[in-house]
Coordinates of C-alpha atoms and ligand atoms in Angstrom, one line a residue:
X1 CA 2.8 -0.8 -26.8
X2 CA 0.4 1.8 -24.7
X3 CA 0.1 5.1 -25.5
X4 CA 0.7 5.6 -21.4
X5 CA 2.6 8.1 -20.0
X6 CA 3.6 9.3 -16.4
X7 CA 2.5 12.4 -15.4
X8 CA 6.4 14.6 -14.3
X9 CA 6.7 16.1 -11.3
X10 CA 7.8 19.4 -13.9
X11 CA 3.6 19.1 -15.1
X12 CA 2.8 18.9 -11.7
X13 CA 4.8 22.0 -10.8
X14 CA 3.7 24.2 -14.0
X15 CA 0.3 23.3 -12.4
X16 CA 1.2 24.7 -8.8
X17 CA 2.5 27.4 -10.2
X18 CA -0.4 28.4 -12.0
X19 CA -2.5 28.0 -9.4
X20 CA -0.1 30.3 -7.4
X21 CA -0.6 32.9 -10.0
X22 CA -4.2 32.8 -8.6
X23 CA -2.8 33.2 -4.8
X24 CA -1.4 36.3 -5.8
X25 CA -4.1 38.2 -7.3
X26 CA -6.1 37.8 -4.3
X27 CA -3.5 38.2 -1.7
X28 CA -3.1 34.8 -0.7
X29 CA -0.3 33.1 1.9
X30 CA 1.4 29.8 0.6
X31 CA 3.8 27.3 2.0
X32 CA 5.9 28.2 -0.9
X33 CA 6.3 31.6 0.5
X34 CA 6.7 31.0 4.0
X35 CA 9.4 28.3 3.6
X36 CA 11.0 31.2 2.4
X37 CA 10.4 33.3 5.4
X38 CA 11.5 30.3 7.7
X39 CA 15.4 29.5 6.1
X40 CA 17.5 29.0 6.6
X41 CA 16.1 26.8 9.9
X42 CA 18.0 26.9 13.4
X43 CA 21.0 24.8 13.3
X44 CA 20.0 23.7 16.8
X45 CA 16.9 22.9 16.2
X46 CA 17.7 20.7 13.5
X47 CA 20.7 19.2 15.0
X48 CA 18.2 18.1 18.1
X49 CA 20.1 19.7 20.4
X50 CA 18.5 22.5 22.0
X51 CA 16.5 21.3 25.3
X52 CA 13.7 23.5 26.9
X53 CA 12.2 20.9 28.9
X54 CA 12.5 22.9 32.0
X55 CA 12.5 26.6 32.9
X56 CA 16.0 27.0 33.8
X57 CA 16.8 26.8 29.9
X58 CA 16.2 26.9 27.3
X59 CA 19.9 25.5 27.0
X60 CA 21.5 24.9 23.8
X61 CA 24.8 22.6 23.1
X62 CA 27.6 24.4 21.7
X63 CA 31.3 23.1 21.7
X64 CA 32.0 25.9 24.6
X65 CA 29.0 25.2 25.9
X66 CA 28.9 20.9 25.9
X67 CA 26.0 20.7 28.7
X68 CA 23.1 22.0 29.4
X69 CA 22.8 24.0 33.0
X70 CA 21.4 20.3 34.5
X71 CA 24.7 18.7 33.1
X72 CA 22.5 17.0 30.2
X73 CA 25.0 16.3 27.3
X74 CA 24.0 16.3 23.6
X75 CA 23.2 12.5 23.5
X76 CA 20.9 13.4 26.4
X77 CA 19.2 16.4 24.9
X78 CA 18.9 14.5 21.1
X79 CA 17.2 11.3 22.6
X80 CA 14.7 12.9 24.9
X81 CA 13.4 15.0 21.7
X82 CA 13.8 11.8 20.0
X83 CA 11.5 10.2 22.2
X84 CA 9.1 13.0 22.4
X85 CA 8.5 13.2 19.1
X86 CA 7.7 9.7 18.6
X87 CA 5.1 10.0 21.8
X88 CA 3.8 12.9 19.7
X89 CA 2.9 10.5 17.1
X90 CA 2.3 7.4 18.3
X91 CA -0.5 9.8 20.8
X92 CA -1.8 10.5 17.5
X93 CA -2.0 7.9 15.6
X94 CA -3.5 5.7 18.6
X95 CA -6.1 8.4 19.7
X96 CA -7.7 7.9 15.6
X97 CA -7.6 4.6 16.6
X98 CA -9.4 5.1 19.9
X99 CA -11.9 6.9 18.0
X100 CA -12.5 4.4 15.2
X101 CA -12.9 1.9 18.6
X102 CA -15.7 4.5 19.9
X103 CA -17.4 4.4 16.6
X104 CA -17.6 0.6 16.2
X105 CA -19.2 0.9 20.0
X106 CA -21.9 3.7 18.7
X107 CA -22.7 0.9 15.4
X108 CA -26.2 -0.3 15.6
X109 CA -28.8 -2.1 13.2
X110 CA -30.5 1.1 12.6
X111 CA -27.6 3.4 13.6
X112 CA -25.6 6.1 11.6
X113 CA -22.8 3.2 11.7
X114 CA -23.1 -0.4 10.8
X115 CA -21.1 -3.2 10.9
X116 CA -20.3 -3.6 7.0
X117 CA -17.3 -6.9 7.1
X118 CA -18.9 -9.1 10.2
X119 CA -16.4 -11.9 8.9
X120 CA -13.4 -9.9 9.8
X121 CA -15.1 -8.4 13.5
X122 CA -15.7 -12.5 14.1
X123 CA -12.1 -13.5 13.1
X124 CA -11.0 -10.5 15.6
X125 CA -12.9 -11.6 18.0
X126 CA -12.1 -15.1 17.9
X127 CA -8.6 -14.4 17.7
X128 CA -9.0 -12.2 21.1
X129 CA -10.7 -15.2 23.1
X130 CA -14.2 -13.6 22.5
X131 CA -17.2 -15.9 22.9
X132 CA -19.0 -15.3 19.1
X133 CA -21.3 -18.0 19.3
X134 CA -24.9 -17.4 19.3
X135 CA -24.0 -13.6 19.4
X136 CA -25.8 -10.4 18.1
X137 CA -23.4 -9.2 15.5
X138 CA -24.0 -5.9 17.2
X139 CA -23.7 -7.3 20.8
X140 CA -20.3 -9.1 19.5
X141 CA -19.1 -5.7 17.7
X142 CA -19.8 -3.7 21.0
X143 CA -18.1 -6.6 22.8
X144 CA -14.9 -6.2 20.7
X145 CA -14.9 -2.3 20.5
X146 CA -14.6 -2.5 24.3
X147 CA -11.9 -5.1 24.6
X148 CA -10.3 -2.8 22.2
X149 CA -10.5 0.4 24.0
X150 CA -9.2 -1.8 27.2
X151 CA -6.0 -2.1 25.1
X152 CA -4.9 1.7 25.6
X153 CA -5.5 1.7 29.5
X154 CA -5.0 -1.7 31.0
X155 CA -3.2 -2.6 34.5
X156 CA -1.3 -5.4 33.1
X157 CA 0.0 -7.5 29.7
X158 CA 1.3 -6.4 26.6
X159 CA -0.9 -5.6 23.2
X160 CA -2.8 -8.2 22.0
X161 CA -2.1 -7.9 18.6
X162 CA 1.4 -8.9 19.3
X163 CA -0.1 -12.5 19.1
X164 CA 0.5 -11.9 15.1
X165 CA 4.3 -12.1 15.4
X166 CA 5.9 -15.0 13.9
X167 CA 6.6 -17.5 16.6
X168 CA 9.4 -16.3 19.2
X169 CA 9.1 -12.2 18.7
X170 CA 7.0 -11.3 21.0
X171 CA 8.8 -13.1 24.0
X172 CA 12.0 -11.6 22.7
X173 CA 10.7 -7.7 22.7
X174 CA 9.5 -8.9 26.4
X175 CA 12.9 -10.1 27.1
X176 CA 14.6 -6.7 25.7
X177 CA 11.5 -5.0 27.3
X178 CA 10.4 -3.5 24.2
X179 CA 7.2 -5.3 24.0
X180 CA 4.2 -2.5 24.3
X181 CA 1.8 -2.7 27.2
X182 CA -1.1 -0.9 27.5
X183 CA -1.2 1.9 24.4
X184 CA -1.7 5.4 27.0
X185 CA 1.1 3.7 29.4
X186 CA 3.4 3.8 27.0
X187 CA 2.8 7.4 25.6
X188 CA 3.2 8.5 29.2
X189 CA 5.7 7.0 29.9
X190 CA 7.6 8.3 27.2
X191 CA 6.8 12.1 28.7
X192 CA 7.4 10.8 32.5
X193 CA 11.0 9.4 31.0
X194 CA 12.0 12.9 29.3
X195 CA 10.6 15.2 32.1
X196 CA 13.8 16.8 33.4
X197 CA 15.9 15.0 35.7
X198 CA 14.4 11.3 34.4
X199 CA 16.2 9.3 31.6
X200 CA 19.4 10.8 29.6
X201 CA 21.1 7.5 28.3
X202 CA 20.7 7.4 24.7
X203 CA 20.6 3.9 24.7
X204 CA 17.3 3.7 27.3
X205 CA 15.7 6.9 25.0
X206 CA 15.3 4.9 21.9
X207 CA 14.2 1.8 23.7
X208 CA 11.4 3.5 25.1
X209 CA 11.0 5.0 21.3
X210 CA 10.9 2.0 19.7
X211 CA 8.7 0.6 22.9
X212 CA 6.1 3.7 21.9
X213 CA 6.4 3.5 18.4
X214 CA 5.2 -0.1 18.4
X215 CA 2.1 0.3 20.7
X216 CA 1.0 2.4 17.5
X217 CA 1.9 0.1 15.2
X218 CA 0.7 -3.2 16.7
X219 CA -2.0 -1.1 19.0
X220 CA -3.5 1.8 17.9
X221 CA -3.0 1.8 14.7
X222 CA -3.7 -1.7 14.0
X223 CA -7.1 -1.2 15.9
X224 CA -7.4 1.9 14.1
X225 CA -7.3 0.0 10.5
X226 CA -8.8 -3.8 11.2
X227 CA -12.1 -1.7 13.4
X228 CA -12.1 0.6 10.0
X229 CA -12.7 -2.8 7.7
X230 CA -14.8 -4.0 10.4
X231 CA -17.0 -0.7 9.5
X232 CA -16.7 0.5 6.6
X233 CA -15.6 -2.3 4.6
X234 CA -12.3 -4.2 4.0
X235 CA -10.9 -2.8 1.0
X236 CA -11.2 -4.7 -2.5
X237 CA -8.8 -3.2 -5.7
X238 CA -11.4 -0.6 -7.0
X239 CA -10.6 2.0 -9.8
X240 CA -10.5 5.8 -9.1
X241 CA -8.5 9.1 -10.5
X242 CA -5.9 11.2 -8.9
X243 CA -4.7 14.3 -9.1
X244 CA -6.2 17.6 -9.1
X245 CA -8.0 17.5 -12.6
X246 CA -10.8 15.2 -10.4
X247 CA -12.6 18.4 -9.0
X248 CA -15.2 18.9 -11.2
X249 CA -15.9 22.9 -12.6
X250 CA -19.7 22.5 -12.8
X251 CA -20.4 20.8 -9.7
X252 CA -20.3 21.5 -6.1
X253 CA -17.1 20.4 -4.6
X254 CA -16.3 19.2 -1.4
X255 CA -12.8 18.0 0.1
X256 CA -12.4 16.1 2.4
X257 CA -9.1 15.8 4.4
X258 CA -7.9 14.7 7.6
X259 CA -7.7 11.1 8.8
X260 CA -10.8 9.8 10.8
X261 CA -12.9 7.9 8.0
X262 CA -15.6 8.3 10.5
X263 CA -16.5 11.3 8.9
X264 CA -15.4 11.1 5.7
X265 CA -17.3 8.2 4.6
X266 CA -20.7 10.2 6.1
X267 CA -20.1 12.8 3.8
X268 CA -19.7 10.6 1.2
X269 CA -22.8 8.6 2.1
X270 CA -24.8 12.2 2.0
X271 CA -23.2 13.8 -1.0
X272 CA -24.5 10.9 -2.8
X273 CA -28.2 11.3 -1.5
X274 CA -30.4 12.2 -4.3
X275 CA -32.2 14.6 -2.4
X276 CA -28.9 16.1 -2.0
X277 CA -27.9 15.9 -5.7
X278 CA -31.2 17.4 -6.5
X279 CA -30.7 20.0 -4.4
X280 CA -27.1 21.1 -5.5
X281 CA -29.0 21.1 -8.9
X282 CA -31.3 23.5 -7.8
X283 CA -28.5 25.8 -7.0
X284 CA -26.9 25.7 -10.3
X285 CA -24.2 23.0 -9.9
X286 CA -24.6 19.5 -12.2
X287 CA -23.9 17.6 -8.9
X288 CA -21.8 16.8 -6.3
X289 CA -18.2 15.7 -6.4
X290 CA -16.4 14.2 -3.2
X291 CA -12.6 14.4 -3.7
X292 CA -9.7 14.2 -0.7
X293 CA -6.6 15.1 0.3
X294 CA -4.1 13.3 2.7
X295 CA -5.4 9.9 4.4
X296 CA -8.6 10.4 4.5
X297 CA -8.9 10.5 0.9
X298 CA -6.9 6.9 0.8
X299 CA -9.6 5.6 3.3
X300 CA -12.4 6.8 1.1
X301 CA -10.2 5.8 -2.3
X302 CA -9.7 2.6 -1.0
X303 CA -13.7 1.7 0.1
X304 CA -15.4 3.5 -2.1
X305 CA -13.2 4.7 -5.4
X306 CA -13.7 8.3 -4.2
X307 CA -11.2 10.1 -6.5
X308 CA -7.8 11.8 -5.0
X309 CA -7.6 15.5 -5.3
X310 CA -3.7 15.0 -3.9
X311 CA -1.8 15.1 -0.8
X312 CA 0.2 17.0 1.9
X313 CA 1.5 19.7 0.2
X314 CA -1.2 20.0 -2.4
X315 CA -3.7 20.9 0.8
X316 CA -3.4 24.4 -0.6
X317 CA -4.0 24.1 -3.9
X318 CA -7.6 22.4 -3.8
X319 CA -8.7 26.1 -2.0
X320 CA -6.7 27.6 -5.4
X321 CA -8.5 26.4 -7.8
X322 CA -11.1 28.9 -6.8
X323 CA -13.9 25.8 -7.3
X324 CA -13.8 24.1 -4.1
X325 CA -17.4 24.9 -1.8
X326 CA -15.9 23.2 1.2
X327 CA -12.5 21.8 2.7
X328 CA -13.6 19.8 5.5
X329 CA -11.1 18.2 7.9
X330 CA -11.2 16.1 11.4
X331 CA -7.6 15.8 12.6
X332 CA -4.4 15.4 11.6
X333 CA -1.7 17.2 8.9
X334 CA -4.5 20.1 8.2
X335 CA -2.6 23.2 7.7
X336 CA -3.4 26.0 9.8
X337 CA -3.5 28.0 6.7
X338 CA -6.1 26.7 5.3
X339 CA -8.1 29.2 7.4
X340 CA -6.9 32.9 6.1
X341 CA -6.2 31.3 2.3
X342 CA -10.3 30.2 2.3
X343 CA -10.7 33.5 3.3
X344 CA -9.4 34.6 -0.1
X345 CA -11.9 32.6 -1.9
X346 CA -15.5 32.0 -1.5
X347 CA -14.3 28.3 0.4
X348 CA -16.0 27.5 3.5
X349 CA -13.1 25.7 6.0
X350 CA -14.8 23.5 7.8
X351 CA -13.5 21.7 11.4
X352 CA -15.2 19.1 12.5
X353 CA -13.0 17.7 15.4
X354 CA -12.1 19.0 19.2
X355 CA -8.6 17.6 18.7
X356 CA -8.2 20.0 15.5
X357 CA -9.6 23.5 16.1
X358 CA -8.6 26.3 13.8
X359 CA -8.9 29.9 13.8
X360 CA -11.3 31.3 10.2
X361 CA -12.9 28.3 10.0
X362 CA -16.2 27.0 10.9
X363 CA -16.7 24.5 13.4
X364 CA -19.3 21.8 13.0
X365 CA -18.9 19.3 16.0
X366 CA -18.9 16.3 14.5
X367 CA -19.5 12.9 16.9
X368 CA -20.9 9.5 15.9
X369 CA -24.0 9.7 17.7
X370 CA -24.8 12.6 15.7
X371 CA -22.6 12.0 12.1
X372 CA -25.4 11.7 9.7
X373 CA -27.1 15.2 10.7
X374 CA -23.7 16.7 10.9
X375 CA -22.5 15.4 7.5
X376 CA -26.2 16.3 6.1
X377 CA -25.6 20.1 7.5
X378 CA -21.8 20.5 5.7
X379 CA -23.0 19.0 2.5
X380 CA -26.1 21.4 2.8
X381 CA -23.9 24.2 3.5
X382 CA -21.4 23.3 0.5
X383 CA -24.2 23.1 -1.8
X384 CA -25.6 26.5 -0.7
X385 CA -22.1 27.6 -1.3
X386 CA -22.0 27.3 -4.6
X387 CA -23.2 30.6 -6.4
X388 CA -20.6 32.5 -3.9
X389 CA -18.1 30.9 -6.6
X390 CA -15.7 33.7 -8.5
X391 CA -15.9 32.4 -12.1
X392 CA -12.7 34.7 -12.5
X393 CA -10.9 32.8 -10.1
X394 CA -11.9 29.3 -11.1
X395 CA -9.2 27.3 -12.5
X396 CA -8.9 23.6 -12.3
X397 CA -5.6 22.0 -13.5
X398 CA -6.1 19.6 -16.0
X399 CA -4.1 16.7 -14.4
X400 CA -5.0 13.3 -13.7
X401 CA -4.1 9.6 -13.6
X402 CA -6.0 6.8 -13.5
X403 CA -5.4 4.2 -10.2
X404 CA -6.2 0.9 -9.3
X405 CA -6.3 1.2 -5.3
X406 CA -7.4 -1.4 -2.2
X407 CA -4.7 -3.7 -1.9
X408 CA -5.5 -4.2 1.9
X409 CA -3.5 -8.1 3.0
X410 CA -6.3 -9.8 2.5
X411 CA -6.9 -8.8 -1.4
X412 CA -3.2 -9.1 -1.8
X413 CA -3.5 -12.3 -0.7
X414 CA -6.3 -12.9 -3.2
X415 CA -5.0 -11.8 -6.2
X416 CA -1.2 -13.3 -6.2
X417 CA -3.0 -16.7 -5.6
X418 CA -3.9 -16.4 -9.3
X419 CA -0.2 -16.0 -10.0
X420 CA 1.2 -19.2 -9.5
X421 CA -0.6 -21.5 -11.1
X422 CA 0.4 -24.4 -8.6
X423 CA -2.6 -27.3 -8.5
X424 CA -1.8 -27.3 -4.5
X425 CA -4.6 -25.0 -2.6
X426 CA -2.8 -21.9 -1.4
X427 CA -6.0 -20.1 -1.2
X428 CA -5.6 -17.6 1.7
X429 CA -1.7 -17.7 2.7
X430 CA 0.9 -15.3 1.3
X431 CA 2.6 -18.8 0.1
X432 CA 2.6 -17.5 -3.9
X433 CA 3.9 -14.3 -3.4
X434 CA 6.9 -16.0 -1.0
X435 CA 7.3 -18.5 -4.3
X436 CA 7.7 -15.1 -6.6
X437 CA 10.1 -13.7 -4.5
X438 CA 12.2 -17.0 -3.6
X439 CA 12.3 -17.9 -7.4
X440 CA 13.8 -14.0 -8.1
X441 CA 10.8 -13.3 -10.0
X442 CA 10.5 -10.5 -7.6
X443 CA 13.5 -9.8 -5.8
X444 CA 11.5 -8.2 -2.7
X445 CA 9.6 -5.8 -1.3
X446 CA 9.4 -1.8 -0.5
X447 CA 6.8 -0.1 1.6
X448 CA 7.4 3.4 0.8
X449 CA 5.1 5.2 3.2
X450 CA 5.1 8.8 4.5
X451 CA 4.6 13.0 3.0
X452 CA 6.1 15.1 1.8
X453 CA 8.4 17.9 3.3
X454 CA 9.3 21.1 1.4
X455 CA 12.7 20.0 2.2
X456 CA 12.6 17.7 -0.6
X457 CA 11.2 18.6 -4.1
X458 CA 7.6 17.3 -3.8
X459 CA 7.1 13.9 -4.7
X460 CA 9.8 13.9 -6.3
X461 CA 12.1 11.1 -3.9
X462 CA 8.7 9.0 -4.0
X463 CA 8.8 8.9 -7.3
X464 CA 11.9 8.4 -8.5
X465 CA 12.5 6.0 -5.6
X466 CA 9.1 3.8 -6.8
X467 CA 10.7 3.8 -11.0
X468 CA 14.3 2.6 -9.5
X469 CA 12.7 0.1 -7.5
X470 CA 9.7 -1.4 -9.9
X471 CA 12.4 -1.4 -12.6
X472 CA 14.7 -3.7 -10.5
X473 CA 11.7 -5.9 -9.8
X474 CA 11.5 -5.1 -6.6
X475 CA 7.7 -4.2 -5.8
X476 CA 6.2 -1.6 -4.3
X477 CA 3.4 -1.1 -1.6
X478 CA 2.6 2.6 -0.5
X479 CA 0.4 4.1 1.9
X480 CA -0.5 7.7 3.0
X481 CA 1.1 10.7 1.0
X482 CA 3.6 8.5 -0.8
X483 CA 0.7 6.5 -2.5
X484 CA -1.1 9.6 -3.9
X485 CA 2.4 10.9 -4.9
X486 CA 2.3 7.5 -7.0
X487 CA -1.5 7.4 -8.2
X488 CA -1.2 11.4 -9.2
X489 CA 2.2 10.1 -11.2
X490 CA 0.5 7.0 -12.7
X491 CA 2.7 4.3 -11.2
X492 CA -0.9 3.1 -9.8
X493 CA -2.1 2.5 -13.4
X494 CA -1.9 -1.3 -14.2
X495 CA -0.4 0.2 -17.7
X496 CA 2.6 1.5 -15.4
X497 CA 3.8 -2.5 -15.7
X498 CA 5.8 -1.4 -18.8
X499 CA 8.0 0.7 -16.8
X500 CA 9.2 -3.1 -14.7
X501 CA 11.7 -5.2 -15.2
X502 CA 10.8 -8.5 -16.5
X503 CA 9.8 -10.4 -14.0
X504 CA 7.8 -7.7 -12.3
X505 CA 5.9 -7.2 -15.0
X506 CA 4.8 -10.9 -15.5
X507 CA 3.5 -10.8 -12.1
X508 CA 1.5 -7.5 -12.8
X509 CA 0.2 -9.0 -15.9
X510 CA -0.6 -12.7 -14.6
X511 CA -2.5 -10.9 -11.7
X512 CA -3.8 -8.2 -13.1
X513 CA -2.4 -5.4 -10.6
X514 CA -0.4 -2.3 -10.6
X515 CA 3.4 -2.5 -9.4
X516 CA 2.6 0.0 -6.9
X517 CA -0.1 -1.3 -4.8
X518 CA -2.0 0.9 -2.6
X519 CA -2.5 -0.1 0.8
X520 CA -4.1 2.7 2.5
X521 CA -3.2 5.3 5.4
X522 CA -0.6 5.8 7.0
X523 CA -2.4 3.9 10.3
X524 CA -2.8 1.4 7.1
X525 CA 1.2 0.8 7.7
X526 CA 0.0 -1.9 10.5
X527 CA -1.6 -3.6 7.2
X528 CA 1.9 -3.6 5.8
X529 CA 2.9 -5.0 9.5
X530 CA 0.3 -7.7 9.8
X531 CA 1.6 -8.7 5.5
X532 CA 5.3 -9.3 6.7
X533 CA 4.1 -11.1 9.5
X534 CA 2.3 -13.6 7.4
X535 CA 5.1 -13.6 4.8
X536 CA 7.7 -14.6 8.0
X537 CA 5.2 -17.2 9.6
X538 CA 4.5 -18.8 6.0
X539 CA 8.1 -18.8 5.2
X540 CA 9.3 -20.1 8.1
X541 CA 11.4 -16.8 8.9
X542 CA 11.4 -14.1 11.2
X543 CA 10.4 -10.8 9.7
X544 CA 13.9 -9.2 9.8
X545 CA 15.5 -12.0 7.2
X546 CA 12.7 -11.3 4.1
X547 CA 14.0 -9.2 1.7
X548 CA 11.5 -5.9 2.5
X549 CA 12.2 -2.6 3.5
X550 CA 10.4 0.7 4.8
X551 CA 11.5 3.7 3.0
X552 CA 9.9 7.5 3.5
X553 CA 12.0 9.6 1.6
X554 CA 9.5 13.0 2.3
X555 CA 8.3 12.2 5.9
X556 CA 8.3 15.2 8.0
X557 CA 5.6 14.5 11.0
X558 CA 5.9 13.1 14.3
X559 CA 3.4 10.3 13.0
X560 CA 6.4 9.4 10.5
X561 CA 8.9 8.9 13.6
X562 CA 6.6 6.9 15.6
X563 CA 6.0 4.8 12.6
X564 CA 9.5 4.3 12.0
X565 CA 10.4 3.1 15.5
X566 CA 7.6 -0.1 14.7
X567 CA 9.0 -0.6 11.5
X568 CA 12.1 -1.0 12.7
X569 CA 10.6 -2.3 15.9
X570 CA 9.2 -4.7 13.8
X571 CA 12.5 -5.8 12.0
X572 CA 12.0 -4.3 9.0
X573 CA 15.0 -1.6 7.8
X574 CA 13.2 1.5 7.1
X575 CA 15.4 4.1 5.0
X576 CA 14.6 7.8 5.6
X577 CA 15.5 11.4 3.2
X578 CA 15.0 13.7 5.9
X579 CA 17.2 13.5 9.2
X580 CA 15.0 13.1 12.5
X581 CA 17.1 16.0 13.9
X582 CA 19.8 13.4 15.8
X583 CA 22.8 14.8 13.8
X584 CA 23.7 16.5 16.8
X585 CA 24.3 13.1 19.2
X586 CA 27.1 10.6 17.4
X587 CA 25.9 8.5 20.1
X588 CA 22.1 8.9 19.0
X589 CA 23.0 8.4 15.4
X590 CA 25.0 4.9 15.9
X591 CA 22.5 3.5 18.0
X592 CA 19.7 4.3 15.6
X593 CA 21.6 2.9 12.6
X594 CA 22.9 0.2 13.7
X595 CA 22.4 0.0 17.6
X596 CA 18.7 -1.5 17.3
X597 CA 20.0 -4.7 15.8
X598 CA 20.5 -6.4 18.6
X599 CA 16.7 -6.0 19.7
X600 CA 14.8 -6.1 16.4
X601 CA 17.2 -7.0 13.6
X602 CA 16.8 -4.0 11.9
X603 CA 17.8 -0.2 11.8
X604 CA 17.4 3.0 9.7
X605 CA 19.7 4.6 7.3
X606 CA 19.3 8.2 6.8
X607 CA 20.3 9.5 3.1
X608 CA 19.5 12.7 2.3
X609 CA 20.6 11.9 -1.5
X610 CA 17.9 10.0 -3.0
X611 CA 19.9 8.7 -5.7
X612 CA 22.1 6.7 -3.2
X613 CA 19.0 6.2 -1.1
X614 CA 17.1 3.8 -3.4
X615 CA 20.7 2.4 -4.3
X616 CA 21.3 1.1 -0.7
X617 CA 17.4 -0.2 -0.8
X618 CA 18.3 -2.3 -3.4
X619 CA 21.4 -3.5 -1.8
X620 CA 20.4 -4.2 1.5
X621 CA 17.3 -6.4 -0.5
X622 CA 20.1 -8.3 -2.1
X623 CA 21.8 -8.5 0.9
X624 CA 18.5 -10.3 2.8
X625 CA 18.1 -12.2 -0.3
X626 CA 22.3 -13.7 -0.2
X627 CA 21.7 -14.3 3.6
X628 CA 18.9 -16.3 2.4
X629 CA 20.7 -18.3 -0.1
X630 CA 18.1 -17.0 -2.8
Ligands
LIG701 O1 -0.7 9.9 7.8 S1 1.9 10.8 4.9 S2 1.8 14.3 5.7 S3 -1.4 12.4 5.7 S4 1.5 12.2 8.5 FE1 0.3 13.4 7.2 FE2 2.9 12.2 6.1 FE3 0.6 12.5 4.7 FE4 -1.6 11.2 6.9 NI1 0.8 9.9 7.3
LIG702 FE1 18.6 23.0 30.1 FE2 18.9 20.6 31.4 FE3 16.6 22.4 31.3 FE4 17.0 21.0 29.6 S1 16.4 20.1 31.7 S2 16.1 22.9 29.6 S3 19.5 20.8 29.4 S4 18.6 22.3 32.3

C-alpha cells in the first residue's frame, strides 16, 4: 500500500481559519463575515418571484398578490429571471471566446502570440470548409479567427460546431427551435424575450434558455477552448501541485486569477525570463513563483504545469498569506473584495480588462497587441513589491497535493487506447473507453463542474461526490473549481486509484491515469460535450443514451446556469446541489426537471442533500445502462 492520503476538508478549514486570524489582525473583511451579514437571504429572491424589469415594480408574488402589476404570474417571473440568468452566463463565456478569436487574429510569426498547434488549426479549418492547401499558417489562423468571429453575428444559419453532434441531433434541435443561431443573437433575443410585455410562457422561456446555453457551449465556449489550444497548445497530461502550499515564501509570488489565458500565458512567459528572475534575486527573493486561482489557473496548469493555489472561495486566502506580491486578474469570478483586502497587506491587486474594472486596484490595460510589454510591467511591479512584505504577517499553510492534469479529449483518447489490448488499431477513437463502459469495468462517467458556494460547505460536496463515484467504478471528468477541489484533496494524484472500485482501479493502473481527470476550465466543458458526442458517434447512439451525467453540486454563477442549459441541451442529465431560483414556480420546476426531455432527452435534478444527490446520479447511470442492455 502506498502512503497516499487525501487532504480532508477539515484540514482545508483549519488552514483557512489560521489565515482568518491574520486577517483579523489587520482588520480585513472576509466572505465568511459577509455571509453572516447577508443571511437570511430574501425569500422572494430565493424563489425567483421578484420582478424588477419595469419601473411599475418591483413586484413580488405572494398568496395575496399572485400577479405583478402587469398581470404576470409567478411562472412568467421565474421563467424570465431564469432566462436572464442564462443570458448573463452565455454572454460572459462567449465574450471570453470572442477575445480568444481576436487573440488568434493577432497571432503572428514574430508577434506576442504564435500558433502552437497548427494541426488543430488545420483540422478546424477543414471542418469549416476553409481552404488550407498552400496557405501560410498565420494567414489561415486569421481566416479561421475571422470565420469564428462571424459566428457571433452571422445573419443566417446555426452554430458551425453543431455538425459535431451525432447524426440527426442538430436536425432535432432545429425542428424544436432550440438550435443556436448567431451567439450574440441568442443573448440579445433572450433579453428581448424578457423585456416587459414579451414572453411570460414558461415553456418558451426555457426553450430559449437552452438555445442561448447551446450558443455558449457549442459556440462561444467551444471556440474559446479550440482556439486557446491552437494558440497555447492542446493540453497533454502534465504533473503539477495544488493548494496554498504551492506558494513559496522565499520567492516573489504572482497569482493569476480569472479566465482568459491570453493574459496568464504571457505572465508565465515573463516570470520565466532569466532577466526577470535575476531582477527578483536582486530584490532579495530567491526566484518567482506563479500560481493560479479559478479557471485561469486551470488553463495554465493544463498547459504549463503551473501550480494551482486554489479555487473560487480560496481567492481571499492567497492574499491572507501575506506572501502574495501581486494578484493579477482578467475577467469573471473575481471578488471585488480583493481591492480592500489587498490594501490590508502589501499585495498589488492588478486589474487588466476593461470588462472587469474594480475600485482599489491598479489597472494595467492588457491587449493582444501590447501583451508582452504589459506582462513585463506587471511582473516587474510584483518583483519590486517583494521588499514591501510585512514578515510578521507571512504565513503560507503547508498544504498541497500532487496532481496530474491536462486531459483534453485528444489526451484521453490517447491514454485510453492503451487500456484495451485489442490488436485492432483503434487509435483516434473513443472505442477503448466505450469497451470499458460496455463491459462494465467502468459503469459510466460523471462530468463534475462548477464553483464553490457558501451555501454548501466549500469543496465538501465536490470531494464527497467524487469519492463515492469512483468507489462505484464511475470515472470523473472535472473542470473549473470542481477540478481544483479534486486536485487539492489529492483525487488527481494517480495514487487515488486505491480509492476506486476494482474495475476503475484496473483502468487507472493500465492507462496510468488518476480516477478524476482534469479537463480544464469552465469554457472547457465544451471538451466534455465533444467527448460525449464522439462516444455517442463511435457507439452508434445518441448522446442522451450514454451512461453519462453532469453535476454541479456547489455552483453559484450565471455561467453555471448557462452551462447547465447546454449540458441538458446536449442530452446529458444534470444534477445540481443549489436551486437556480426556480422554486417559486411549480410549472418552471416541472419543465426543467422533466419537460425538457421531449426536446433533448435530458433534464435537471435539483437535490440539496449531497448524499441523496450522488445516489440519484448513480441510479441514473445504472438506468441508462439497463436501457442499453449493458
Ligand atoms: O468559470 S467554476 S467559480 S472560476 S464560474 Fe467561476 Fe464557477 Fe469557478 Fe471558472 Ni466556472
Ligand atoms: Fe411588475 Fe410586470 Fe413590471 Fe415585472 S414587468 S415589475 S411584474 S409590472
